[in-house]
Coordinates of C-alpha atoms and ligand atoms in Angstrom, one line a residue:
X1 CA -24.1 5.8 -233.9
X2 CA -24.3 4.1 -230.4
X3 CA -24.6 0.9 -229.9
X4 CA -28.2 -1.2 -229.6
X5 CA -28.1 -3.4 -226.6
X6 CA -29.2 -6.3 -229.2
X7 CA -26.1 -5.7 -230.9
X8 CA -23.8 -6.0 -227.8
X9 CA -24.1 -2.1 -226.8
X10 CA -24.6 -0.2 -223.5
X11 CA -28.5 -0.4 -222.4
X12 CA -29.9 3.4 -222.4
X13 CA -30.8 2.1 -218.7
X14 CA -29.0 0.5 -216.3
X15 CA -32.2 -0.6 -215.0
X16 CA -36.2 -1.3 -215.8
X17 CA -38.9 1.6 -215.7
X18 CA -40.5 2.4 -212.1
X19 CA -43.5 0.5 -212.1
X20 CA -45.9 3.0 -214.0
X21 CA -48.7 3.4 -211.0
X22 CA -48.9 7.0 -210.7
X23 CA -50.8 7.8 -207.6
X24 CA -50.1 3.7 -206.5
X25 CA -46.5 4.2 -206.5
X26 CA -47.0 7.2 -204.1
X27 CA -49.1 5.7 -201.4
X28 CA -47.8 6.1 -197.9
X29 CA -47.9 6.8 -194.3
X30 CA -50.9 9.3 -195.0
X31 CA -52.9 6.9 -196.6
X32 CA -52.3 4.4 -193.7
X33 CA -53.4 6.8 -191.2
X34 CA -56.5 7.8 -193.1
X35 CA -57.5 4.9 -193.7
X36 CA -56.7 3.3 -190.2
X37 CA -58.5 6.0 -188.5
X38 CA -61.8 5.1 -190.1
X39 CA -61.2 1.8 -188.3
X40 CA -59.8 2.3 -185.0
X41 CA -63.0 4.3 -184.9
X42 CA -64.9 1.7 -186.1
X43 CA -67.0 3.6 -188.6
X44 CA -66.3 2.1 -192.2
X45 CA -69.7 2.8 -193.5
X46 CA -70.5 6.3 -195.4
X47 CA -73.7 7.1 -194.1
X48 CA -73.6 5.7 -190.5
X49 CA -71.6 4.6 -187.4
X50 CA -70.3 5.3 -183.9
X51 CA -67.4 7.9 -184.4
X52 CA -68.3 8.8 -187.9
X53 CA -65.2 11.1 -189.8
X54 CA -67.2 11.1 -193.3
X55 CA -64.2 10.9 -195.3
X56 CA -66.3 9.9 -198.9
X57 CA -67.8 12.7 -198.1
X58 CA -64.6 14.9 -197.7
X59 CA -63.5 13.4 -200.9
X60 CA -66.1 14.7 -202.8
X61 CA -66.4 17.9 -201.8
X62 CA -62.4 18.0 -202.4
X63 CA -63.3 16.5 -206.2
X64 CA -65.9 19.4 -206.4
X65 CA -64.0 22.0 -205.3
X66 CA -61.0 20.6 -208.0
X67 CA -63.0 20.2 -210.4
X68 CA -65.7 23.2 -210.1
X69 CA -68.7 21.0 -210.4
X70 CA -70.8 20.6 -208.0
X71 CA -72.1 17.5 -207.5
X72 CA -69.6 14.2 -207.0
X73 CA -70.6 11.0 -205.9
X74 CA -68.1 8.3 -204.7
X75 CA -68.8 4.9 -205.8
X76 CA -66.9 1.8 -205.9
X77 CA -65.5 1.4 -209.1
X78 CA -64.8 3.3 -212.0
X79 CA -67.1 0.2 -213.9
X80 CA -70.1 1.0 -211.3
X81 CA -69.2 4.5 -212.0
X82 CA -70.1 4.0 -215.7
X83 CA -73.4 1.9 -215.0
X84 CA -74.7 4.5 -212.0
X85 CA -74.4 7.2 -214.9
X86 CA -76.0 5.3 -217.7
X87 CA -79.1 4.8 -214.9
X88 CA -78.9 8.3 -214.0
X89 CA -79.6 8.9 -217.4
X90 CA -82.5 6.1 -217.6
X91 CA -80.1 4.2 -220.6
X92 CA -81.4 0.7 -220.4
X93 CA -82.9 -2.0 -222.3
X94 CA -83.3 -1.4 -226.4
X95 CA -81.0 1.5 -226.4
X96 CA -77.7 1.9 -228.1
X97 CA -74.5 3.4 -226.7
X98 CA -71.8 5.2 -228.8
X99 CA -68.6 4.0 -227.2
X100 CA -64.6 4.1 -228.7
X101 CA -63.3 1.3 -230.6
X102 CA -60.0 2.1 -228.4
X103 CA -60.9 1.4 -224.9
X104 CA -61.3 -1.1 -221.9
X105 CA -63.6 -3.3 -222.0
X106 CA -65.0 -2.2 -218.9
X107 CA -66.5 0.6 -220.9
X108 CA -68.8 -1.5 -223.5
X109 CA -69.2 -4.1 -220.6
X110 CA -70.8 -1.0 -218.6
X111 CA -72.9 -0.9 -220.9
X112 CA -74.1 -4.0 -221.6
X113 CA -74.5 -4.8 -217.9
X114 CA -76.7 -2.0 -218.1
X115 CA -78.7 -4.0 -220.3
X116 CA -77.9 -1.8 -223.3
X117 CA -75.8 -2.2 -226.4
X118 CA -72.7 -0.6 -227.6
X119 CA -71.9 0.8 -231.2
X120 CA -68.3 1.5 -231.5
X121 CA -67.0 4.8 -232.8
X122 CA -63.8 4.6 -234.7
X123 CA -60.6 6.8 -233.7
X124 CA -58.8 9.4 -235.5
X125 CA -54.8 10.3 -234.7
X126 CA -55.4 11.1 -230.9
X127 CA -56.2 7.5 -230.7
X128 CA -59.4 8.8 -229.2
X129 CA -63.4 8.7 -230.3
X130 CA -63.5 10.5 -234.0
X131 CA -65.8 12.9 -233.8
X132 CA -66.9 12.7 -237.6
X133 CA -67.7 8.8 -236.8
X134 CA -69.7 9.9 -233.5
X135 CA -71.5 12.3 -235.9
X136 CA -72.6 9.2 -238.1
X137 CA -73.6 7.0 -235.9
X138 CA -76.1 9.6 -234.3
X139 CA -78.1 9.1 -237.7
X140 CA -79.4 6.0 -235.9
X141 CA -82.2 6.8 -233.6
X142 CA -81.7 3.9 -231.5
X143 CA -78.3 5.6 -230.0
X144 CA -79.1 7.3 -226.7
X145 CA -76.0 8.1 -225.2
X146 CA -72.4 8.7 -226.0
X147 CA -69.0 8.2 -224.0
X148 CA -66.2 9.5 -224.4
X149 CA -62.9 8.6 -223.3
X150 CA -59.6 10.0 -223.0
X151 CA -57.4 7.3 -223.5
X152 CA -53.8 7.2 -221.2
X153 CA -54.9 11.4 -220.4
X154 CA -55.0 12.8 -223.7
X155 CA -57.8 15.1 -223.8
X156 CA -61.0 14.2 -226.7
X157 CA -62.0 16.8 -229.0
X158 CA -64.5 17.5 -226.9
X159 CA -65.4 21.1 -228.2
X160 CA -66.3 19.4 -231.8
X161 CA -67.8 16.3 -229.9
X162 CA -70.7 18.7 -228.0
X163 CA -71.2 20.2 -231.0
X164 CA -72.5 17.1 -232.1
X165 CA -74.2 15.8 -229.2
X166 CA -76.3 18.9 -228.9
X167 CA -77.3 19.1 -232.7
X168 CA -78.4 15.5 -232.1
X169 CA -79.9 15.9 -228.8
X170 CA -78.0 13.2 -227.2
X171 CA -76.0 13.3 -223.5
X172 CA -72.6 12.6 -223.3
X173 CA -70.5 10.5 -220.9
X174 CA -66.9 11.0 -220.1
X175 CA -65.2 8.3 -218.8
X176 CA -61.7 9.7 -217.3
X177 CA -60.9 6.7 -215.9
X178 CA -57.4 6.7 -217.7
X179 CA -56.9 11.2 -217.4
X180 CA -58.0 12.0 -213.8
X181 CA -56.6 15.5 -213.6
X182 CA -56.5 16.5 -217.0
X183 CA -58.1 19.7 -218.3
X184 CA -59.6 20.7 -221.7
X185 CA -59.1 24.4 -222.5
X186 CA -58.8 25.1 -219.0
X187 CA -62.0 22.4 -218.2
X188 CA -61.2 19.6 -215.9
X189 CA -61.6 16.9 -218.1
X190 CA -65.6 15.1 -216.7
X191 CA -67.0 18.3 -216.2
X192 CA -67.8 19.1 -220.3
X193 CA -70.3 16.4 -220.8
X194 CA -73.9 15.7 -219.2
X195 CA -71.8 13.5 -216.9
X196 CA -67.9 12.3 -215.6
X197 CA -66.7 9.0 -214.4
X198 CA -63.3 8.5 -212.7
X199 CA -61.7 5.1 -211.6
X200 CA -59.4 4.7 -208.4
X201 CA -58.1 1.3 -209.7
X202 CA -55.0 0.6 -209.1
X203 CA -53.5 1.6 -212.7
X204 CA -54.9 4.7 -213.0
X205 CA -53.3 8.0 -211.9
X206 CA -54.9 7.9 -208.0
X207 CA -55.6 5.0 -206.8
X208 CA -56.8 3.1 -203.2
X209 CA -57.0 -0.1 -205.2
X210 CA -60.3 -0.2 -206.0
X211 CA -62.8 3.1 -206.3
X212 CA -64.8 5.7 -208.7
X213 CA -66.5 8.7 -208.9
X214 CA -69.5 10.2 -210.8
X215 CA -69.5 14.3 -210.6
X216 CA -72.4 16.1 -213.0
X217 CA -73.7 20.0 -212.5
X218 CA -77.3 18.5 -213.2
X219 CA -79.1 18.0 -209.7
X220 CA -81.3 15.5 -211.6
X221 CA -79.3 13.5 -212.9
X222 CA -77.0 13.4 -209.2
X223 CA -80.3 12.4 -207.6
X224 CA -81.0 9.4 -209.7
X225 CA -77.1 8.7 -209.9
X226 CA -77.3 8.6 -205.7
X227 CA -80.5 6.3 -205.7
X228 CA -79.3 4.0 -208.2
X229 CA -75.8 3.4 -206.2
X230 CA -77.7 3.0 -202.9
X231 CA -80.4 1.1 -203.5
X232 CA -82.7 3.2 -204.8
X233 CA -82.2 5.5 -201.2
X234 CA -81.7 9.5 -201.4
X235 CA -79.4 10.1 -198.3
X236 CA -78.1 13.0 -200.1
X237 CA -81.6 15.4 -199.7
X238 CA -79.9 18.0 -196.7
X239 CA -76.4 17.9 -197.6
X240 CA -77.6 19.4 -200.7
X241 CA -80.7 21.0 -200.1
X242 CA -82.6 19.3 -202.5
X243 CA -86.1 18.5 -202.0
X244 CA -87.6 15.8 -203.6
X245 CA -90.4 12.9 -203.1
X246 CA -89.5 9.4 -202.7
X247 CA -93.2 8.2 -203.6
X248 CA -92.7 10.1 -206.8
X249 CA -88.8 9.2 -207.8
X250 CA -87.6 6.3 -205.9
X251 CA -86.6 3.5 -207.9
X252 CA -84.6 0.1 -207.3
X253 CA -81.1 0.2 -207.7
X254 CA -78.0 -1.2 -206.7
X255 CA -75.0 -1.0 -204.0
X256 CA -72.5 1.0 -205.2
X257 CA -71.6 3.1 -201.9
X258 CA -67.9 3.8 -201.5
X259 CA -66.6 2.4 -198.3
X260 CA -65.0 5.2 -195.3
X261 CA -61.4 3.0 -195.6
X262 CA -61.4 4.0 -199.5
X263 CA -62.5 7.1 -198.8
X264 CA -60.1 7.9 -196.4
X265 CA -57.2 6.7 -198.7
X266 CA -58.2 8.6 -201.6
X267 CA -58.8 12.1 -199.5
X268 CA -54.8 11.5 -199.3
X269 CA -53.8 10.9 -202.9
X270 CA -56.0 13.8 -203.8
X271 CA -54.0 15.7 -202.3
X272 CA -50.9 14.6 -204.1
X273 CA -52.3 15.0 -207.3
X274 CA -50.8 18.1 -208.2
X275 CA -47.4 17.1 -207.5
X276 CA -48.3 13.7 -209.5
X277 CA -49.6 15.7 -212.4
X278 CA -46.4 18.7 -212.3
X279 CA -43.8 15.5 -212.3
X280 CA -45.3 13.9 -214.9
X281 CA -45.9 16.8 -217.4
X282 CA -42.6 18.4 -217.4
X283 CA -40.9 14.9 -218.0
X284 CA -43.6 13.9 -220.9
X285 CA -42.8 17.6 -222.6
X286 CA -38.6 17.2 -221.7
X287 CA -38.4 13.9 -223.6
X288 CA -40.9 14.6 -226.1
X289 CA -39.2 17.9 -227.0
X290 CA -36.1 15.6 -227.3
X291 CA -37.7 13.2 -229.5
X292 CA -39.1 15.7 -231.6
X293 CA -35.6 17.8 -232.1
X294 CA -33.5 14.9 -233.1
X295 CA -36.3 13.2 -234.7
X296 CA -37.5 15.1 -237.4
X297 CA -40.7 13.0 -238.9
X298 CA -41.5 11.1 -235.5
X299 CA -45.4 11.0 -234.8
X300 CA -46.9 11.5 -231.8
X301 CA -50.8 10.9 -230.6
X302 CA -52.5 14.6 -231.8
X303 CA -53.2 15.8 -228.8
X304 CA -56.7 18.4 -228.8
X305 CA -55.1 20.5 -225.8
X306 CA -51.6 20.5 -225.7
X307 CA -51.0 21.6 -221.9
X308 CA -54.2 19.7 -220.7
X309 CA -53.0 16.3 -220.7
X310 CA -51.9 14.6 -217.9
X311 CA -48.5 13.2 -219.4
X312 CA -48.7 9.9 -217.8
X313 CA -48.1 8.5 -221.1
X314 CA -46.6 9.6 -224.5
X315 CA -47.7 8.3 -227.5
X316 CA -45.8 7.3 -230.3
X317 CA -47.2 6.3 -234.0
X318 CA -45.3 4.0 -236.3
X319 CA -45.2 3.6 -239.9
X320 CA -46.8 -0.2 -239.3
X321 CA -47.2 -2.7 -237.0
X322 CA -44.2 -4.6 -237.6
X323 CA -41.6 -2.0 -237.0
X324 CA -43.6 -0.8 -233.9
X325 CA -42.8 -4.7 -232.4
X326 CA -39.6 -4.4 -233.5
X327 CA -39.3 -0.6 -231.9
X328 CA -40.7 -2.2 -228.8
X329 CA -38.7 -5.3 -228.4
X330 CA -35.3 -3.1 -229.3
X331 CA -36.2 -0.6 -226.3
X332 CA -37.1 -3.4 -224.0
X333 CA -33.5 -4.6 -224.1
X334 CA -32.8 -1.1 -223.8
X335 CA -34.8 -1.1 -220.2
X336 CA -37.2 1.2 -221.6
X337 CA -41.2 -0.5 -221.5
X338 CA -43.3 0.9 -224.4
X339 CA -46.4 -1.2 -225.3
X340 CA -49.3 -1.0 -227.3
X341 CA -52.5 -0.8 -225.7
X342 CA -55.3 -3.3 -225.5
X343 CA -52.7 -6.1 -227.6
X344 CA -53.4 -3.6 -230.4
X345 CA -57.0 -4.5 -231.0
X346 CA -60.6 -2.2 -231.0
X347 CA -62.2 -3.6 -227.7
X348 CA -65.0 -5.3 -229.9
X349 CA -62.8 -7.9 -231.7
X350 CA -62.6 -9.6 -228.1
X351 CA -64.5 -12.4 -227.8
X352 CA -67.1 -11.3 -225.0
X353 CA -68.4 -8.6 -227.5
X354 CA -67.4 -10.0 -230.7
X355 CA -69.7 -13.2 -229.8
X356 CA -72.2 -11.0 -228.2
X357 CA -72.3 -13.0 -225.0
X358 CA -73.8 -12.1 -221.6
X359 CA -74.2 -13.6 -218.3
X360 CA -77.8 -13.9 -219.0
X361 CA -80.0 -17.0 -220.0
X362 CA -82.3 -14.9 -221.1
X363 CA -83.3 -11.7 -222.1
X364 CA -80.0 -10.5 -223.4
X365 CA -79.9 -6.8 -224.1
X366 CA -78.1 -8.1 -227.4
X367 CA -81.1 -10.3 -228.3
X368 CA -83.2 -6.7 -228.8
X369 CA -85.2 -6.6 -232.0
X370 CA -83.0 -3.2 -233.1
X371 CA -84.5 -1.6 -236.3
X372 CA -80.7 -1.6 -236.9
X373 CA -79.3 -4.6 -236.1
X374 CA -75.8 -4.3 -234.5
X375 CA -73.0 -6.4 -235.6
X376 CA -69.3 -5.8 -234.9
X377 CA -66.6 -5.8 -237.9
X378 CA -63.0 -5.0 -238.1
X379 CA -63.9 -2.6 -241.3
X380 CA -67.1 0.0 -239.3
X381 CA -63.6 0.9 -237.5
X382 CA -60.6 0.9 -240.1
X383 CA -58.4 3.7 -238.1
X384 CA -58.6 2.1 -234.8
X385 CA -57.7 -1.3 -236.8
X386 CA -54.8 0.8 -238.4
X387 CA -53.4 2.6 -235.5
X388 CA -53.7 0.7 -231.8
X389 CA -51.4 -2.2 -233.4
X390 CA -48.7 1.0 -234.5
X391 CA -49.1 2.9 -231.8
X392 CA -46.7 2.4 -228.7
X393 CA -46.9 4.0 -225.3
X394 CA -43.8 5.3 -222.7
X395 CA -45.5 5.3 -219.7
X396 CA -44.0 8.4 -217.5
X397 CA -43.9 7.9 -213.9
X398 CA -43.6 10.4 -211.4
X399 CA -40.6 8.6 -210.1
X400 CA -39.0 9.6 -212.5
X401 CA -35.7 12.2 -212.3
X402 CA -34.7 14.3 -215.0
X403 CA -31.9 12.6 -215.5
X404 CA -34.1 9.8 -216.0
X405 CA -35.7 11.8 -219.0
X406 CA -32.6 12.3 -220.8
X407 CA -31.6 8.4 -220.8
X408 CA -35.4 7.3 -221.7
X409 CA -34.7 10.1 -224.8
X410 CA -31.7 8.9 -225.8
X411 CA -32.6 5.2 -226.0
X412 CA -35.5 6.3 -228.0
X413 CA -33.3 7.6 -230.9
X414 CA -30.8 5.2 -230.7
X415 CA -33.2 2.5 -231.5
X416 CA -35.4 4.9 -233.5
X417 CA -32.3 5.8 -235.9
X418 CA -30.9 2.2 -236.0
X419 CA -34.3 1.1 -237.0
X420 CA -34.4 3.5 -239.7
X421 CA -37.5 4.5 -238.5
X422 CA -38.0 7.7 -240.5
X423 CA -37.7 5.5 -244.3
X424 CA -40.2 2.7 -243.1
X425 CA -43.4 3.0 -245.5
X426 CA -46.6 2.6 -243.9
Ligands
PLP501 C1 -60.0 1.2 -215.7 C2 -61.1 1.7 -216.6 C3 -62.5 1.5 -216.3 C4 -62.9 0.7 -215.1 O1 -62.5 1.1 -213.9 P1 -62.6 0.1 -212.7 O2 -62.4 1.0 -211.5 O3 -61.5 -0.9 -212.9 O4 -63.9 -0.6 -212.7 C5 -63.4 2.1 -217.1 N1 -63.0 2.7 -218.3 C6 -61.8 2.9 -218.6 C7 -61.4 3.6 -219.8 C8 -60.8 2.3 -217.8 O5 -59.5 2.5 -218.2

């Protein structure tokens, strides 16, 4: 057996991982002409200026025509994202919202900043929202919304999560922050709920640094979703063709507008995200075909599409935590970077949620008098508790070569079989 680095052997890689931003790693001269176009002509802003080239609205109709949904809306954040659809779906004060154990924090906080509270869903072996545990929580009448989302693009179950959602009457939110461009069953992934939100942020797979969307086929829910992001203003009436009565529907909102030097950035990575996606998927299926071969007994994520995903990131579980530090600390010396996500913990157990706090003096959509009273514990979410400590993730790059595949595989087993991986009890 080869030799660990640890033990005075050959690293698998002579040097570190490509820095694992997908679509940031790829920004170039076409992104900084877009963008400096928008400038030199002096016309940053969406909806007005002197030389206007109405790249958000390029973008979107690009997104739409992707993603064969109709309506897309740029924002400015994959969080304002989130909060614009919660509005759009008039979630607010003294309503619950079903949202993963294993996610950002930017998820829950959307909510709470939308003055409602979230009730976390626990995972099963996707590492994604467990659709028996969505099911349960829907018993409480409180819940009006769910979100979903796809964590490091693996698809949710989203054909059993529907299911669900329509026997209990309540919309769904994907957030595909973390899986822009992955499908489910042939779906782009945002388009099966009542609503999708993407993020542009700088670790996800397109980025201009900062940016989001909000695409929906409901016209209803696009209007309110446009008013609440520009304060409470429906610029959006001829472009679409949709009549409607500001006396009657306007309401106060926000600023979420996406700016024209974004826009014009991301009209260019949309473009690359094809290529991104191709690179990525045959290197996540080469190594994990690899693994899988000379590892008989490794675990991966379950995956609910198995061509769908993006393959930005595989996903590996181990028997326990313990042996998943060690795994990671062996392949680190091994210039190979696997992690686990969030330090390991459900989102809930960090303080902000797990103390309930808000920015507010007052009126604290925590300090609601809920029938149900919502309190956050470790055991309403045993799996997540289980797994996100265990489970370790090999970012995948589109950087990378082929060649970079096979080492990345090879270090895997070395310190896999050295371990002794396959006789560690759980
Ligand atoms: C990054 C992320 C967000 C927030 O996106 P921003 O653009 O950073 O506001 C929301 N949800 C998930 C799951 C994310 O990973």
């Amino acid at each position: 057996m080869e030799k660990l680095v640890i033990d005075g052997g050959r690293p698998a890689r002579s040097e570190p991982m490509p820095p694992a931003y997908p679509g940031g790693m790829m920004l170039g001269q076409e992104e900084a002409e877009a963008s400096g176009a928008v400038v030199l002509d002096q016309s940053p802003f969406r909806y007005y200026g002197p030389n206007m080239r109405y790249a958000v609205q390029q973008l979107e109709d690009m997104i739409s025509a992707y993603a064969e949904i109709p309506y897309v809306l740029g924002v400015t954040s994959g969080t304002a994202a989130l909060v614009v659809a919660l509005k759009a779906l008039g979630v607010g004060y003294g309503d619950k919202v079903i949202v993963p154990a294993n996610t950002f924090l930017a998820t829950p906080g959307a909510v709470v900043c939308s003055q409602a509270v979230p009730v976390f869903a626990d995972v099963d072996d996707s590492l994604n929202i467990s659709p028996e545990s969505i099911d349960k929580l829907c018993e409480d009448d409180e819940v009006k919304a769910i979100i979903t989302v796809p964590i490091l693009g693996n698809l949710c179950d989203m054909d059993a999560i529907q299911s669900i959602a329509k026997k209990w009457g309540i919309p769904v939110i994907e957030d595909i922050a973390q899986s822009c461009g992955a499908t489910y069953k042939g779906s782009f992934a945002g388009t099966i709920g009542d609503i999708g939100t993407l993020s542009f942020q700088m670790n996800k797979v397109l980025t201009a640094g900062e940016g989001g969307a909000v695409i929906t086929r409901d016209a209803n829910l696009f209007e309110r979703a446009v008013r609440y992001h520009d304060q409470g203003s429906f610029r959006e009436k001829s472009r679409y063709g949709i009549v409607s009565d500001d006396e009657e529907k306007a309401f106060v909102g926000q600023n979420y507008r996406m700016s024209e030097v974004t826009g014009g950035v991301l009209v260019e990575q949309w473009k690359r995200l094809n290529g991104i996606l191709g690179v990525m998927r045959a290197r996540y299926i080469a190594i994990q075909q690899t693994l899988a071969a000379e590892l008989p007994g490794i675990k991966f994520r379950v995956e609910p599409d198995s061509t769908g995903y993006t393959g930005s990131h595989l996903g590996m579980i181990l028997p326990n935590a313990a042996i998943a530090n060690q795994f990671m600390e062996y392949l680190y010396a091994e210039n190979i970077q696997v992690y686990p996500l969030y330090g390991g913990k459900p989102v809930f157990m960090l303080p902000q949620l797990l103390h309930q706090r808000t920015a507010d003096v007052k009126g604290s959509p925590f300090a609601y008098p809920f029938r149900k009273p919502v309190i956050y514990t470790p055991e309403s979410c045993p799996n997540a508790v289980s797994l996100m400590p265990r489970t370790m993730y090999l970012p995948i790059s589109p950087l990378l070569t082929e060649q970079d595949a096979v080492e990345i595989a090879a270090g895997i087993i070395k310190v896999y079989r050295s371990l002794n991986i396959s006789e560690q009890k759980g």
